[in-house]
CSV table of C-alpha atoms and ligand atoms in Angstrom, one decimal:
chain,number,residue,atom,x,y,z
A,1,MET,CA,127.5,158.8,55.7
A,2,PRO,CA,125.3,161.4,57.3
A,3,ASN,CA,123.6,163.9,55.1
A,4,SER,CA,124.6,167.5,55.3
A,5,PRO,CA,121.9,169.3,57.4
A,6,SER,CA,122.0,172.3,55.1
A,7,LYS,CA,121.1,170.4,52.0
A,8,PRO,CA,117.5,169.5,51.1
A,9,PRO,CA,116.8,165.7,51.0
A,10,VAL,CA,116.8,164.2,47.5
A,11,TYR,CA,114.1,161.6,46.5
A,12,ARG,CA,113.7,159.8,43.3
A,13,PHE,CA,111.2,157.7,41.5
A,14,ALA,CA,112.9,155.2,39.2
A,15,PRO,CA,110.5,153.2,37.0
A,16,SER,CA,111.6,151.0,34.1
A,17,PRO,CA,109.9,151.8,30.8
A,18,ASN,CA,109.2,148.2,30.0
A,19,GLY,CA,105.4,148.2,30.6
A,20,ALA,CA,102.5,150.2,31.9
A,21,LEU,CA,102.7,151.8,35.3
A,22,HIS,CA,100.2,150.3,37.8
A,23,LEU,CA,98.9,151.1,41.2
A,24,GLY,CA,102.1,149.9,42.9
A,25,HIS,CA,104.0,152.5,40.9
A,26,ALA,CA,101.4,155.2,41.8
A,27,LEU,CA,102.0,154.4,45.5
A,28,SER,CA,105.8,154.7,45.1
A,29,ALA,CA,105.6,157.9,43.1
A,30,LEU,CA,103.0,159.5,45.4
A,31,LEU,CA,105.0,158.6,48.6
A,32,ASN,CA,108.2,160.0,47.1
A,33,ALA,CA,106.3,163.2,46.1
A,34,ASP,CA,104.7,163.5,49.5
A,35,PHE,CA,107.9,162.9,51.4
A,36,ALA,CA,109.7,165.5,49.2
A,37,SER,CA,107.1,168.1,49.7
A,38,ALA,CA,106.8,167.5,53.4
A,39,THR,CA,110.5,167.9,53.9
A,40,GLY,CA,111.3,170.7,51.4
A,41,GLY,CA,113.1,168.0,49.4
A,42,ARG,CA,113.9,167.6,45.7
A,43,LEU,CA,112.2,165.0,43.6
A,44,LEU,CA,113.9,163.3,40.7
A,45,LEU,CA,112.7,161.0,38.0
A,46,ARG,CA,115.1,158.3,36.6
A,47,LEU,CA,114.2,156.0,33.8
A,48,GLU,CA,115.8,152.6,34.3
A,49,ASP,CA,116.0,151.6,30.7
A,50,ILE,CA,119.2,149.5,30.7
A,51,ASP,CA,117.3,146.5,29.3
A,52,ARG,CA,117.2,147.7,25.7
A,53,ALA,CA,115.2,144.7,24.5
A,54,ARG,CA,112.3,145.3,26.9
A,55,CYS,CA,112.2,149.0,27.3
A,56,ARG,CA,110.2,151.0,24.7
A,57,LEU,CA,109.7,154.7,24.0
A,58,GLU,CA,105.9,154.3,24.1
A,59,PHE,CA,106.2,153.1,27.7
A,60,GLU,CA,108.4,156.0,28.5
A,61,GLN,CA,105.9,158.4,27.0
A,62,ALA,CA,103.1,156.7,29.1
A,63,ILE,CA,105.2,157.2,32.3
A,64,PHE,CA,105.3,161.0,31.7
A,65,GLU,CA,101.5,161.0,31.0
A,66,ASP,CA,100.6,159.0,34.0
A,67,LEU,CA,102.8,161.0,36.4
A,68,ASP,CA,101.4,164.2,34.9
A,69,TRP,CA,97.9,162.9,35.5
A,70,LEU,CA,98.8,162.1,39.1
A,71,GLY,CA,99.9,165.7,39.5
A,72,ILE,CA,103.5,164.9,40.2
A,73,SER,CA,106.3,167.0,38.7
A,74,PHE,CA,110.0,166.2,38.7
A,75,GLU,CA,113.1,168.2,38.3
A,76,ALA,CA,114.7,168.3,34.8
A,77,PRO,CA,116.6,166.8,33.3
A,78,VAL,CA,115.3,163.2,33.7
A,79,ARG,CA,118.2,160.7,33.8
A,80,ARG,CA,118.0,157.9,31.3
A,81,GLN,CA,120.3,155.1,32.3
A,82,SER,CA,120.9,154.0,28.7
A,83,GLU,CA,122.6,157.4,28.2
A,84,HIS,CA,125.1,156.7,31.0
A,85,PHE,CA,126.7,153.3,30.4
A,86,ALA,CA,130.1,154.9,30.7
A,87,ASP,CA,129.4,155.7,34.4
A,88,TYR,CA,128.6,152.1,35.1
A,89,GLU,CA,131.6,150.9,33.2
A,90,THR,CA,133.9,153.1,35.3
A,91,ALA,CA,132.4,151.6,38.5
A,92,LEU,CA,132.9,148.1,37.1
A,93,ASP,CA,136.5,148.9,36.2
A,94,ARG,CA,137.2,150.0,39.8
A,95,LEU,CA,135.8,146.6,41.0
A,96,ARG,CA,137.8,144.8,38.3
A,97,SER,CA,141.0,146.5,39.3
A,98,ARG,CA,140.5,145.3,42.8
A,99,GLY,CA,140.0,141.7,41.6
A,100,LEU,CA,136.4,141.7,42.9
A,101,VAL,CA,134.7,140.6,39.7
A,102,TYR,CA,135.3,137.8,37.3
A,103,PRO,CA,134.1,136.7,33.9
A,104,ALA,CA,131.4,134.1,34.1
A,105,PHE,CA,130.6,131.8,31.3
A,106,LEU,CA,127.8,129.4,32.4
A,107,THR,CA,124.6,129.8,30.6
A,108,ARG,CA,121.2,129.7,32.4
A,109,GLY,CA,120.8,126.1,31.1
A,110,GLU,CA,124.2,125.1,32.4
A,111,ILE,CA,123.5,126.6,35.8
A,112,ARG,CA,120.1,124.7,35.9
A,113,ALA,CA,121.8,121.4,34.9
A,114,HIS,CA,124.6,121.9,37.5
A,115,VAL,CA,122.0,122.5,40.3
A,116,ALA,CA,119.8,119.6,39.2
A,117,ASP,CA,122.8,117.3,39.2
A,118,ILE,CA,123.7,118.3,42.8
A,119,GLU,CA,120.1,118.1,44.0
A,120,ALA,CA,119.7,114.7,42.4
A,121,GLY,CA,122.4,113.5,44.8
A,122,GLY,CA,120.2,114.6,47.7
A,123,SER,CA,121.8,118.0,48.6
A,124,THR,CA,120.0,121.3,48.4
A,125,TRP,CA,121.5,124.0,46.3
A,126,PRO,CA,121.2,127.5,47.8
A,127,ARG,CA,118.7,130.0,46.3
A,128,ASP,CA,118.8,133.8,46.5
A,129,PRO,CA,116.0,135.8,48.1
A,130,ASP,CA,114.1,135.8,44.8
A,131,GLY,CA,114.4,132.1,44.6
A,132,ALA,CA,117.0,131.8,41.8
A,133,PRO,CA,119.9,129.3,42.4
A,134,LEU,CA,123.2,130.9,43.3
A,135,TYR,CA,125.8,131.0,40.6
A,136,PRO,CA,128.1,127.9,41.0
A,137,GLY,CA,131.2,130.0,40.0
A,138,PRO,CA,133.6,127.5,38.5
A,139,GLU,CA,135.6,130.5,37.2
A,140,ARG,CA,136.2,131.9,40.7
A,141,THR,CA,139.4,130.0,41.2
A,142,TRP,CA,140.9,130.8,37.8
A,143,ASP,CA,144.1,132.9,37.9
A,144,ILE,CA,144.4,136.2,36.0
A,145,ARG,CA,146.0,134.4,33.0
A,146,GLN,CA,143.1,131.9,32.7
A,147,ARG,CA,140.6,134.7,32.9
A,148,GLU,CA,142.3,136.8,30.3
A,149,ASP,CA,142.6,133.8,27.9
A,150,ALA,CA,139.0,133.0,28.4
A,151,VAL,CA,137.9,136.5,27.7
A,152,ALA,CA,140.1,136.8,24.6
A,153,ALA,CA,138.8,133.5,23.3
A,154,ALA,CA,135.2,134.6,24.0
A,155,ALA,CA,135.8,137.9,22.1
A,156,ALA,CA,137.2,135.9,19.2
A,157,THR,CA,134.3,133.5,19.0
A,158,GLY,CA,131.5,135.7,20.1
A,159,ARG,CA,130.7,133.5,23.1
A,160,PRO,CA,128.7,135.5,25.6
A,161,TYR,CA,129.8,136.0,29.2
A,162,ALA,CA,128.9,138.1,32.2
A,163,TRP,CA,130.9,140.0,34.8
A,164,ARG,CA,130.0,138.8,38.3
A,165,LEU,CA,130.9,140.0,41.7
A,166,ASP,CA,133.0,137.6,43.7
A,167,MET,CA,130.6,137.9,46.7
A,168,GLN,CA,132.7,136.1,49.3
A,169,LYS,CA,135.8,138.0,48.3
A,170,ALA,CA,134.0,141.3,48.3
A,171,CYS,CA,132.4,140.7,51.7
A,172,ASN,CA,135.8,139.7,53.1
A,173,THR,CA,137.2,143.2,52.2
A,174,ILE,CA,134.7,144.8,54.6
A,175,ASP,CA,135.7,144.8,58.2
A,176,ARG,CA,132.5,145.9,59.8
A,177,LEU,CA,128.9,144.9,60.0
A,178,LEU,CA,127.1,146.0,56.9
A,179,THR,CA,123.7,147.7,57.7
A,180,TRP,CA,121.2,150.1,56.3
A,181,ARG,CA,118.8,152.5,57.8
A,182,GLU,CA,115.2,151.6,57.2
A,183,THR,CA,112.2,153.7,57.8
A,184,GLY,CA,109.6,151.5,56.1
A,185,THR,CA,108.8,147.8,56.7
A,186,ARG,CA,110.3,144.5,55.8
A,187,PRO,CA,108.3,142.1,53.7
A,188,GLN,CA,106.1,139.5,55.5
A,189,GLY,CA,107.1,135.9,55.6
A,190,GLY,CA,110.9,136.3,55.1
A,191,THR,CA,113.2,134.3,57.3
A,192,ASP,CA,116.2,136.5,57.3
A,193,ASN,CA,116.9,139.7,59.2
A,194,PRO,CA,114.4,138.6,61.9
A,195,GLU,CA,115.2,141.6,64.1
A,196,SER,CA,114.6,144.1,61.5
A,197,THR,CA,111.5,146.3,61.3
A,198,ALA,CA,112.1,150.0,61.3
A,199,GLY,CA,115.6,151.1,62.3
A,200,THR,CA,118.8,149.5,61.4
A,201,VAL,CA,118.8,146.4,59.3
A,202,GLU,CA,121.7,144.0,59.0
A,203,ALA,CA,122.6,143.6,55.3
A,204,ARG,CA,123.3,140.1,54.1
A,205,PRO,CA,124.5,140.4,50.6
A,206,GLU,CA,126.0,136.8,50.7
A,207,ALA,CA,122.4,135.6,50.3
A,208,TRP,CA,122.6,136.7,46.7
A,209,GLY,CA,125.8,134.9,45.7
A,210,ASP,CA,127.9,136.2,42.8
A,211,VAL,CA,125.4,138.7,41.3
A,212,ILE,CA,125.8,139.8,37.7
A,213,LEU,CA,127.1,143.3,37.2
A,214,SER,CA,127.3,143.4,33.5
A,215,ARG,CA,126.0,141.1,30.7
A,216,PRO,CA,126.4,141.1,26.9
A,217,ASP,CA,122.8,142.3,26.4
A,218,ALA,CA,123.0,144.9,29.1
A,219,PRO,CA,126.4,146.5,29.9
A,220,SER,CA,125.2,147.2,33.4
A,221,SER,CA,123.0,145.3,35.8
A,222,TYR,CA,120.2,146.8,37.8
A,223,HIS,CA,122.2,146.5,41.0
A,224,LEU,CA,125.2,148.3,39.6
A,225,SER,CA,123.4,151.1,37.8
A,226,VAL,CA,121.0,151.8,40.7
A,227,THR,CA,123.9,152.1,43.1
A,228,VAL,CA,126.0,154.3,40.9
A,229,ASP,CA,123.0,156.6,39.9
A,230,ASP,CA,121.7,157.1,43.5
A,231,ALA,CA,125.2,158.4,44.3
A,232,LEU,CA,125.7,160.5,41.2
A,233,GLN,CA,122.3,162.1,41.6
A,234,GLY,CA,122.9,162.8,45.3
A,235,VAL,CA,119.9,160.7,46.3
A,236,THR,CA,119.5,160.8,50.1
A,237,HIS,CA,116.3,158.8,50.5
A,238,VAL,CA,115.3,155.7,48.5
A,239,VAL,CA,111.6,155.1,48.7
A,240,ARG,CA,110.5,151.9,46.8
A,241,GLY,CA,108.5,148.7,47.0
A,242,GLN,CA,109.2,145.9,49.4
A,243,ASP,CA,110.1,143.6,46.4
A,244,LEU,CA,113.5,145.4,46.5
A,245,TYR,CA,114.0,145.2,50.3
A,246,HIS,CA,116.5,142.3,50.2
A,247,ALA,CA,118.3,143.7,47.2
A,248,THR,CA,119.3,146.6,49.4
A,249,ALA,CA,122.0,144.4,50.9
A,250,VAL,CA,123.7,144.2,47.5
A,251,HIS,CA,123.4,148.0,47.1
A,252,ARG,CA,124.9,148.6,50.5
A,253,LEU,CA,127.8,146.3,49.6
A,254,LEU,CA,128.4,148.1,46.3
A,255,GLN,CA,128.2,151.5,47.9
A,256,THR,CA,130.8,150.4,50.5
A,257,LEU,CA,133.1,148.9,47.9
A,258,LEU,CA,132.9,152.0,45.7
A,259,ASP,CA,133.1,154.5,48.6
A,260,LEU,CA,129.6,156.0,47.8
A,261,PRO,CA,127.3,157.7,50.3
A,262,GLU,CA,124.6,155.7,52.1
A,263,PRO,CA,121.0,156.8,51.5
A,264,VAL,CA,118.2,156.1,54.0
A,265,TYR,CA,115.8,153.4,52.7
A,266,HIS,CA,112.0,153.3,53.0
A,267,HIS,CA,110.4,150.1,51.6
A,268,HIS,CA,106.6,150.3,51.2
A,269,ARG,CA,104.0,147.6,51.0
A,270,LEU,CA,103.2,146.1,47.6
A,271,ILE,CA,99.8,146.4,46.1
A,272,LEU,CA,98.4,143.0,45.3
A,273,GLY,CA,96.0,142.1,42.5
A,274,PRO,CA,92.7,140.3,43.1
A,275,ASP,CA,94.6,137.0,42.8
A,276,GLY,CA,96.8,138.0,45.8
A,277,ARG,CA,99.9,138.4,43.7
A,278,LYS,CA,102.1,141.4,43.0
A,279,LEU,CA,100.7,143.5,40.2
A,280,SER,CA,102.5,143.0,37.0
A,281,LYS,CA,103.2,145.5,34.2
A,282,SER,CA,101.8,143.0,31.7
A,283,HIS,CA,98.3,143.3,33.1
A,284,ARG,CA,97.1,146.2,31.2
A,285,ASP,CA,93.8,146.3,33.0
A,286,THR,CA,95.3,147.3,36.3
A,287,GLY,CA,97.5,150.0,34.6
A,288,LEU,CA,97.1,153.6,35.5
A,289,ALA,CA,96.1,154.5,31.9
A,290,ALA,CA,93.4,151.8,32.0
A,291,LEU,CA,92.0,153.1,35.3
A,292,ARG,CA,92.0,156.7,33.9
A,293,GLU,CA,90.0,155.5,30.8
A,294,ARG,CA,87.5,153.8,33.2
A,295,GLY,CA,86.8,157.2,34.7
A,296,LEU,CA,88.9,157.2,37.9
A,297,SER,CA,90.5,160.5,38.9
A,298,ALA,CA,94.0,161.1,40.3
A,299,ALA,CA,92.3,161.7,43.7
A,300,ASP,CA,90.6,158.2,43.4
A,301,VAL,CA,94.0,156.6,42.8
A,302,ARG,CA,95.5,158.5,45.8
A,303,ALA,CA,92.7,157.3,48.0
A,304,LEU,CA,93.1,153.7,46.7
A,305,VAL,CA,96.8,153.4,47.5
A,306,LEU,CA,97.7,155.7,50.3
B,401,LIG,N1,113.5,150.3,38.3
B,401,LIG,C1,113.0,149.5,39.4
B,401,LIG,C2,111.6,149.1,39.1
B,401,LIG,O1,111.0,149.6,38.2
B,401,LIG,C3,113.0,150.3,40.7
B,401,LIG,C4,114.4,150.5,41.2
B,401,LIG,C5,114.5,151.2,42.5
B,401,LIG,O2,113.6,151.9,42.9
B,401,LIG,O3,115.5,151.0,43.1
B,401,LIG,O4,111.1,148.1,39.7
């Protein structure tokens, strides 16, 4: 959906407060801030804290300190996803009422065992772009009655289950090619979307299989909440790391199913550590606070990443 020309573009930086921000986050935050200031746009901060077990207040506080140190300011109020579970539930209900989600009961161990079984027989089980096996989905063929009975039994016994998108069924409801507008770059080394650099990218959500939209320990998944929030916050431009490039296909599918507007996407390079791997939040020595303590200035960080 084209953006109204009279409205300023809306950018957002959306970290998860589950660890210390590192140089990769600095790049994301600075790019968002620079794009917003160059275009007269708005800049929002969203704390993606749906994973209550891993997110902590001290990390949230550190995010504010790091961004302040970098000289980046955001519009108030900051959106905390944990305060908006009802919004994600509403979206999930819409998908549920269209029969596009189903309750899924296999545990991680059961999925692994199923895949090992098949692969022991010489076949290869499909993996998603992050390398995880696709969900086998034995429940996909259950009728409404079986689903309701299974959910009621699970509620009575406390057996955990997730709500998953029926990917094939969802894709079948869409009668046109699903694409997104990309102004950044695709990750190196991928095998899909071979024609895509900058421009229009063909979205292939099928590669992810039946993604989780809600789990017992997190009432909304990353895919669902990011899609709902970008729409609710009027985000027009999503600027984020290339590690989320392929996930954009799922976001475009959910936007289409839920009649939400389509932002423009800009995926930026990832900053790698000395070992050539993506920086991780658990490596405190590459965190922004650690760099600050070692005497680096915000200008040094800008020069390092941009
Ligand atoms: N919360 C995600 C992260 O910290 C970023 C989500 C996004 O930008 O879409 O990796």
